JSON list of C-alpha atoms in Angstrom, two decimals:
[
{"chain": "A", "resi": 1, "resn": "MET", "atom": "CA", "xyz": [0.00, 0.00, 0.00]},
{"chain": "A", "resi": 2, "resn": "ILE", "atom": "CA", "xyz": [1.26, 3.47, -0.89]},
{"chain": "A", "resi": 3, "resn": "THR", "atom": "CA", "xyz": [0.39, 6.83, 0.64]},
{"chain": "A", "resi": 4, "resn": "VAL", "atom": "CA", "xyz": [0.52, 10.48, -0.38]},
{"chain": "A", "resi": 5, "resn": "GLU", "atom": "CA", "xyz": [3.66, 10.76, 1.76]},
{"chain": "A", "resi": 6, "resn": "ASP", "atom": "CA", "xyz": [5.36, 8.05, -0.31]},
{"chain": "A", "resi": 7, "resn": "VAL", "atom": "CA", "xyz": [4.60, 9.93, -3.52]},
{"chain": "A", "resi": 8, "resn": "ARG", "atom": "CA", "xyz": [5.58, 13.27, -1.97]},
{"chain": "A", "resi": 9, "resn": "ALA", "atom": "CA", "xyz": [8.97, 11.85, -0.96]},
{"chain": "A", "resi": 10, "resn": "PHE", "atom": "CA", "xyz": [9.55, 10.43, -4.44]},
{"chain": "A", "resi": 11, "resn": "VAL", "atom": "CA", "xyz": [8.46, 13.58, -6.32]},
{"chain": "A", "resi": 12, "resn": "ARG", "atom": "CA", "xyz": [10.31, 15.98, -4.02]},
{"chain": "A", "resi": 13, "resn": "ASP", "atom": "CA", "xyz": [13.51, 16.14, -6.10]},
{"chain": "A", "resi": 14, "resn": "MET", "atom": "CA", "xyz": [11.98, 15.90, -9.57]},
{"chain": "A", "resi": 15, "resn": "PRO", "atom": "CA", "xyz": [12.83, 18.98, -11.63]},
{"chain": "A", "resi": 16, "resn": "ARG", "atom": "CA", "xyz": [9.92, 21.35, -12.27]},
{"chain": "A", "resi": 17, "resn": "ALA", "atom": "CA", "xyz": [7.49, 19.25, -10.18]},
{"chain": "A", "resi": 18, "resn": "TYR", "atom": "CA", "xyz": [5.57, 20.80, -7.32]},
{"chain": "A", "resi": 19, "resn": "GLU", "atom": "CA", "xyz": [2.66, 19.98, -5.05]},
{"chain": "A", "resi": 20, "resn": "VAL", "atom": "CA", "xyz": [-0.62, 21.89, -4.86]},
{"chain": "A", "resi": 21, "resn": "LEU", "atom": "CA", "xyz": [-3.83, 21.52, -2.90]},
{"chain": "A", "resi": 22, "resn": "VAL", "atom": "CA", "xyz": [-6.91, 21.99, -5.10]},
{"chain": "A", "resi": 23, "resn": "ARG", "atom": "CA", "xyz": [-10.32, 21.72, -3.45]},
{"chain": "A", "resi": 24, "resn": "ASP", "atom": "CA", "xyz": [-8.73, 19.72, -0.62]},
{"chain": "A", "resi": 25, "resn": "ARG", "atom": "CA", "xyz": [-7.11, 17.27, -3.06]},
{"chain": "A", "resi": 26, "resn": "VAL", "atom": "CA", "xyz": [-3.35, 16.74, -3.28]},
{"chain": "A", "resi": 27, "resn": "LYS", "atom": "CA", "xyz": [-2.01, 17.13, -6.81]},
{"chain": "A", "resi": 28, "resn": "PHE", "atom": "CA", "xyz": [1.45, 17.17, -8.33]},
{"chain": "A", "resi": 29, "resn": "ARG", "atom": "CA", "xyz": [2.13, 19.40, -11.30]},
{"chain": "A", "resi": 30, "resn": "VAL", "atom": "CA", "xyz": [4.70, 20.53, -13.80]},
{"chain": "A", "resi": 31, "resn": "GLY", "atom": "CA", "xyz": [3.69, 24.04, -14.80]},
{"chain": "A", "resi": 32, "resn": "GLN", "atom": "CA", "xyz": [-0.09, 23.86, -14.97]},
{"chain": "A", "resi": 33, "resn": "ILE", "atom": "CA", "xyz": [-0.20, 20.21, -16.03]},
{"chain": "A", "resi": 34, "resn": "VAL", "atom": "CA", "xyz": [-1.21, 17.71, -13.35]},
{"chain": "A", "resi": 35, "resn": "PHE", "atom": "CA", "xyz": [0.67, 14.42, -13.60]},
{"chain": "A", "resi": 36, "resn": "VAL", "atom": "CA", "xyz": [-0.50, 12.81, -10.32]},
{"chain": "A", "resi": 37, "resn": "ALA", "atom": "CA", "xyz": [-3.59, 13.52, -8.20]},
{"chain": "A", "resi": 38, "resn": "PHE", "atom": "CA", "xyz": [-5.23, 11.85, -5.22]},
{"chain": "A", "resi": 39, "resn": "SER", "atom": "CA", "xyz": [-8.89, 11.40, -4.37]},
{"chain": "A", "resi": 40, "resn": "HIS", "atom": "CA", "xyz": [-10.27, 13.33, -1.38]},
{"chain": "A", "resi": 41, "resn": "ASP", "atom": "CA", "xyz": [-9.89, 10.28, 0.86]},
{"chain": "A", "resi": 42, "resn": "GLU", "atom": "CA", "xyz": [-6.43, 9.53, -0.62]},
{"chain": "A", "resi": 43, "resn": "THR", "atom": "CA", "xyz": [-7.38, 5.95, -1.52]},
{"chain": "A", "resi": 44, "resn": "VAL", "atom": "CA", "xyz": [-7.12, 6.46, -5.30]},
{"chain": "A", "resi": 45, "resn": "MET", "atom": "CA", "xyz": [-4.17, 7.88, -7.21]},
{"chain": "A", "resi": 46, "resn": "GLY", "atom": "CA", "xyz": [-4.79, 9.27, -10.69]},
{"chain": "A", "resi": 47, "resn": "PHE", "atom": "CA", "xyz": [-1.80, 9.63, -12.97]},
{"chain": "A", "resi": 48, "resn": "GLY", "atom": "CA", "xyz": [-0.82, 10.48, -16.52]},
{"chain": "A", "resi": 49, "resn": "PHE", "atom": "CA", "xyz": [-0.85, 7.44, -18.77]},
{"chain": "A", "resi": 50, "resn": "PRO", "atom": "CA", "xyz": [-1.05, 7.04, -22.56]},
{"chain": "A", "resi": 51, "resn": "LYS", "atom": "CA", "xyz": [-4.65, 6.79, -23.77]},
{"chain": "A", "resi": 52, "resn": "GLU", "atom": "CA", "xyz": [-3.85, 4.03, -26.23]},
{"chain": "A", "resi": 53, "resn": "GLU", "atom": "CA", "xyz": [-2.49, 1.75, -23.47]},
{"chain": "A", "resi": 54, "resn": "ARG", "atom": "CA", "xyz": [-4.86, 2.37, -20.59]},
{"chain": "A", "resi": 55, "resn": "GLN", "atom": "CA", "xyz": [-7.61, -0.08, -21.62]},
{"chain": "A", "resi": 56, "resn": "MET", "atom": "CA", "xyz": [-5.05, -2.89, -21.68]},
{"chain": "A", "resi": 57, "resn": "LEU", "atom": "CA", "xyz": [-3.70, -1.82, -18.27]},
{"chain": "A", "resi": 58, "resn": "VAL", "atom": "CA", "xyz": [-7.17, -1.81, -16.70]},
{"chain": "A", "resi": 59, "resn": "GLU", "atom": "CA", "xyz": [-8.17, -5.13, -18.29]},
{"chain": "A", "resi": 60, "resn": "THR", "atom": "CA", "xyz": [-4.90, -6.77, -17.20]},
{"chain": "A", "resi": 61, "resn": "GLU", "atom": "CA", "xyz": [-5.25, -5.78, -13.53]},
{"chain": "A", "resi": 62, "resn": "PRO", "atom": "CA", "xyz": [-8.84, -4.63, -12.84]},
{"chain": "A", "resi": 63, "resn": "ASP", "atom": "CA", "xyz": [-8.41, -4.98, -9.06]},
{"chain": "A", "resi": 64, "resn": "LYS", "atom": "CA", "xyz": [-5.62, -2.42, -9.18]},
{"chain": "A", "resi": 65, "resn": "PHE", "atom": "CA", "xyz": [-6.41, -0.04, -12.05]},
{"chain": "A", "resi": 66, "resn": "MET", "atom": "CA", "xyz": [-9.57, 1.65, -13.27]},
{"chain": "A", "resi": 67, "resn": "LEU", "atom": "CA", "xyz": [-10.54, 4.08, -15.98]},
{"chain": "A", "resi": 68, "resn": "PRO", "atom": "CA", "xyz": [-11.29, 7.69, -15.05]},
{"chain": "A", "resi": 69, "resn": "ARG", "atom": "CA", "xyz": [-14.84, 8.99, -15.16]},
{"chain": "A", "resi": 70, "resn": "GLU", "atom": "CA", "xyz": [-16.30, 9.54, -18.62]},
{"chain": "A", "resi": 71, "resn": "SER", "atom": "CA", "xyz": [-15.62, 13.30, -18.65]},
{"chain": "A", "resi": 72, "resn": "ASP", "atom": "CA", "xyz": [-11.89, 12.64, -18.06]},
{"chain": "A", "resi": 73, "resn": "MET", "atom": "CA", "xyz": [-11.50, 10.00, -20.78]},
{"chain": "A", "resi": 74, "resn": "ARG", "atom": "CA", "xyz": [-10.25, 12.69, -23.17]},
{"chain": "A", "resi": 75, "resn": "PHE", "atom": "CA", "xyz": [-7.11, 13.06, -21.05]},
{"chain": "A", "resi": 76, "resn": "ASN", "atom": "CA", "xyz": [-4.07, 10.79, -20.78]},
{"chain": "A", "resi": 77, "resn": "TRP", "atom": "CA", "xyz": [-5.22, 9.57, -17.38]},
{"chain": "A", "resi": 78, "resn": "VAL", "atom": "CA", "xyz": [-5.92, 6.40, -15.38]},
{"chain": "A", "resi": 79, "resn": "HIS", "atom": "CA", "xyz": [-6.60, 5.60, -11.70]},
{"chain": "A", "resi": 80, "resn": "ALA", "atom": "CA", "xyz": [-5.02, 3.12, -9.31]},
{"chain": "A", "resi": 81, "resn": "ARG", "atom": "CA", "xyz": [-6.16, 1.92, -5.90]},
{"chain": "A", "resi": 82, "resn": "CYS", "atom": "CA", "xyz": [-3.46, 2.95, -3.41]},
{"chain": "A", "resi": 83, "resn": "GLU", "atom": "CA", "xyz": [-3.95, -0.21, -1.34]},
{"chain": "A", "resi": 84, "resn": "ALA", "atom": "CA", "xyz": [-3.04, -2.34, -4.37]},
{"chain": "A", "resi": 85, "resn": "LEU", "atom": "CA", "xyz": [0.21, -0.53, -5.28]},
{"chain": "A", "resi": 86, "resn": "ASP", "atom": "CA", "xyz": [3.63, -1.21, -3.84]},
{"chain": "A", "resi": 87, "resn": "LEU", "atom": "CA", "xyz": [6.42, 1.38, -3.68]},
{"chain": "A", "resi": 88, "resn": "ASP", "atom": "CA", "xyz": [8.29, 0.17, -6.76]},
{"chain": "A", "resi": 89, "resn": "GLU", "atom": "CA", "xyz": [5.16, 0.18, -8.91]},
{"chain": "A", "resi": 90, "resn": "MET", "atom": "CA", "xyz": [4.13, 3.63, -7.65]},
{"chain": "A", "resi": 91, "resn": "ARG", "atom": "CA", "xyz": [7.58, 5.00, -8.46]},
{"chain": "A", "resi": 92, "resn": "GLU", "atom": "CA", "xyz": [7.47, 3.61, -11.97]},
{"chain": "A", "resi": 93, "resn": "LEU", "atom": "CA", "xyz": [3.97, 4.99, -12.64]},
{"chain": "A", "resi": 94, "resn": "VAL", "atom": "CA", "xyz": [4.75, 8.43, -11.18]},
{"chain": "A", "resi": 95, "resn": "LEU", "atom": "CA", "xyz": [8.06, 8.69, -13.01]},
{"chain": "A", "resi": 96, "resn": "ASP", "atom": "CA", "xyz": [6.44, 7.78, -16.34]},
{"chain": "A", "resi": 97, "resn": "ALA", "atom": "CA", "xyz": [3.63, 10.30, -15.72]},
{"chain": "A", "resi": 98, "resn": "TRP", "atom": "CA", "xyz": [6.19, 13.01, -14.94]},
{"chain": "A", "resi": 99, "resn": "ARG", "atom": "CA", "xyz": [8.18, 12.15, -18.06]},
{"chain": "A", "resi": 100, "resn": "MET", "atom": "CA", "xyz": [5.04, 12.70, -20.14]},
{"chain": "A", "resi": 101, "resn": "VAL", "atom": "CA", "xyz": [4.88, 16.36, -19.10]},
{"chain": "A", "resi": 102, "resn": "VAL", "atom": "CA", "xyz": [8.49, 17.56, -19.03]},
{"chain": "A", "resi": 103, "resn": "PRO", "atom": "CA", "xyz": [10.82, 18.11, -21.98]},
{"chain": "A", "resi": 104, "resn": "LYS", "atom": "CA", "xyz": [13.04, 15.15, -22.88]},
{"chain": "A", "resi": 105, "resn": "LYS", "atom": "CA", "xyz": [16.18, 17.09, -21.96]},
{"chain": "A", "resi": 106, "resn": "VAL", "atom": "CA", "xyz": [14.83, 17.50, -18.41]},
{"chain": "A", "resi": 107, "resn": "TRP", "atom": "CA", "xyz": [14.10, 13.82, -17.78]},
{"chain": "A", "resi": 108, "resn": "THR", "atom": "CA", "xyz": [17.28, 12.58, -19.47]},
{"chain": "A", "resi": 109, "resn": "ALA", "atom": "CA", "xyz": [19.36, 14.91, -17.27]},
{"chain": "A", "resi": 110, "resn": "TYR", "atom": "CA", "xyz": [17.46, 13.65, -14.19]},
{"chain": "A", "resi": 111, "resn": "GLY", "atom": "CA", "xyz": [18.99, 10.18, -14.39]},
{"chain": "A", "resi": 112, "resn": "ASP", "atom": "CA", "xyz": [17.36, 6.98, -13.17]},
{"chain": "A", "resi": 113, "resn": "PRO", "atom": "CA", "xyz": [15.73, 7.61, -9.78]},
{"chain": "A", "resi": 114, "resn": "LEU", "atom": "CA", "xyz": [14.17, 4.13, -9.79]},
{"chain": "A", "resi": 115, "resn": "THR", "atom": "CA", "xyz": [17.60, 2.54, -9.48]},
{"chain": "A", "resi": 116, "resn": "GLU", "atom": "CA", "xyz": [18.54, 5.05, -6.78]},
{"chain": "A", "resi": 117, "resn": "ALA", "atom": "CA", "xyz": [15.28, 4.51, -4.88]},
{"chain": "A", "resi": 118, "resn": "ARG", "atom": "CA", "xyz": [15.69, 0.74, -4.90]},
{"chain": "A", "resi": 119, "resn": "ALA", "atom": "CA", "xyz": [19.25, 1.13, -3.63]},
{"chain": "A", "resi": 120, "resn": "GLY", "atom": "CA", "xyz": [17.91, 3.38, -0.88]},
{"chain": "A", "resi": 121, "resn": "ASP", "atom": "CA", "xyz": [15.34, 0.74, 0.10]},
{"chain": "A", "resi": 122, "resn": "ALA", "atom": "CA", "xyz": [18.11, -1.84, 0.36]},
{"chain": "A", "resi": 123, "resn": "ALA", "atom": "CA", "xyz": [20.05, 0.52, 2.65]},
{"chain": "A", "resi": 124, "resn": "GLY", "atom": "CA", "xyz": [17.17, 0.46, 5.10]},
{"chain": "A", "resi": 125, "resn": "PRO", "atom": "CA", "xyz": [14.73, 3.06, 6.39]},
{"chain": "A", "resi": 126, "resn": "GLY", "atom": "CA", "xyz": [15.89, 6.64, 6.45]},
{"chain": "A", "resi": 127, "resn": "ARG", "atom": "CA", "xyz": [18.79, 5.97, 4.10]},
{"chain": "A", "resi": 128, "resn": "GLY", "atom": "CA", "xyz": [19.08, 6.76, 0.42]},
{"chain": "A", "resi": 129, "resn": "PRO", "atom": "CA", "xyz": [18.65, 9.62, -2.00]},
{"chain": "A", "resi": 130, "resn": "ARG", "atom": "CA", "xyz": [15.02, 10.52, -1.19]},
{"chain": "A", "resi": 131, "resn": "SER", "atom": "CA", "xyz": [15.28, 10.50, 2.60]},
{"chain": "A", "resi": 132, "resn": "GLY", "atom": "CA", "xyz": [17.16, 13.77, 2.91]},
{"chain": "A", "resi": 133, "resn": "SER", "atom": "CA", "xyz": [20.04, 12.10, 4.70]}
]
């Protein structure tokens, strides 16, 4: 299970990304583009995802992923149940969503935070690149 705090810690060092509170909902943006957003009760995480691949994602793991409401189907967007995601999967989804909204030169210069995050997990709690230590 992942939480808003897990996402916040992962997104913290991403170039151009920032957190906002919109109508009591936590969202992460680059400029004005939202790439991750949480439901009011923080049990569902919405994230940027290619339209052409989302149906397959939802059909493959319907207990984990779901399509957005009809009015949001025009966007590159899908939802995931936070209780069904683990940290590695959340990091991959959030990183891919962020990469969709920043210029290629920004994400290529950023490196591979997934490798760094996994190394931090192996070092134990409170250690690693995202912990601030």
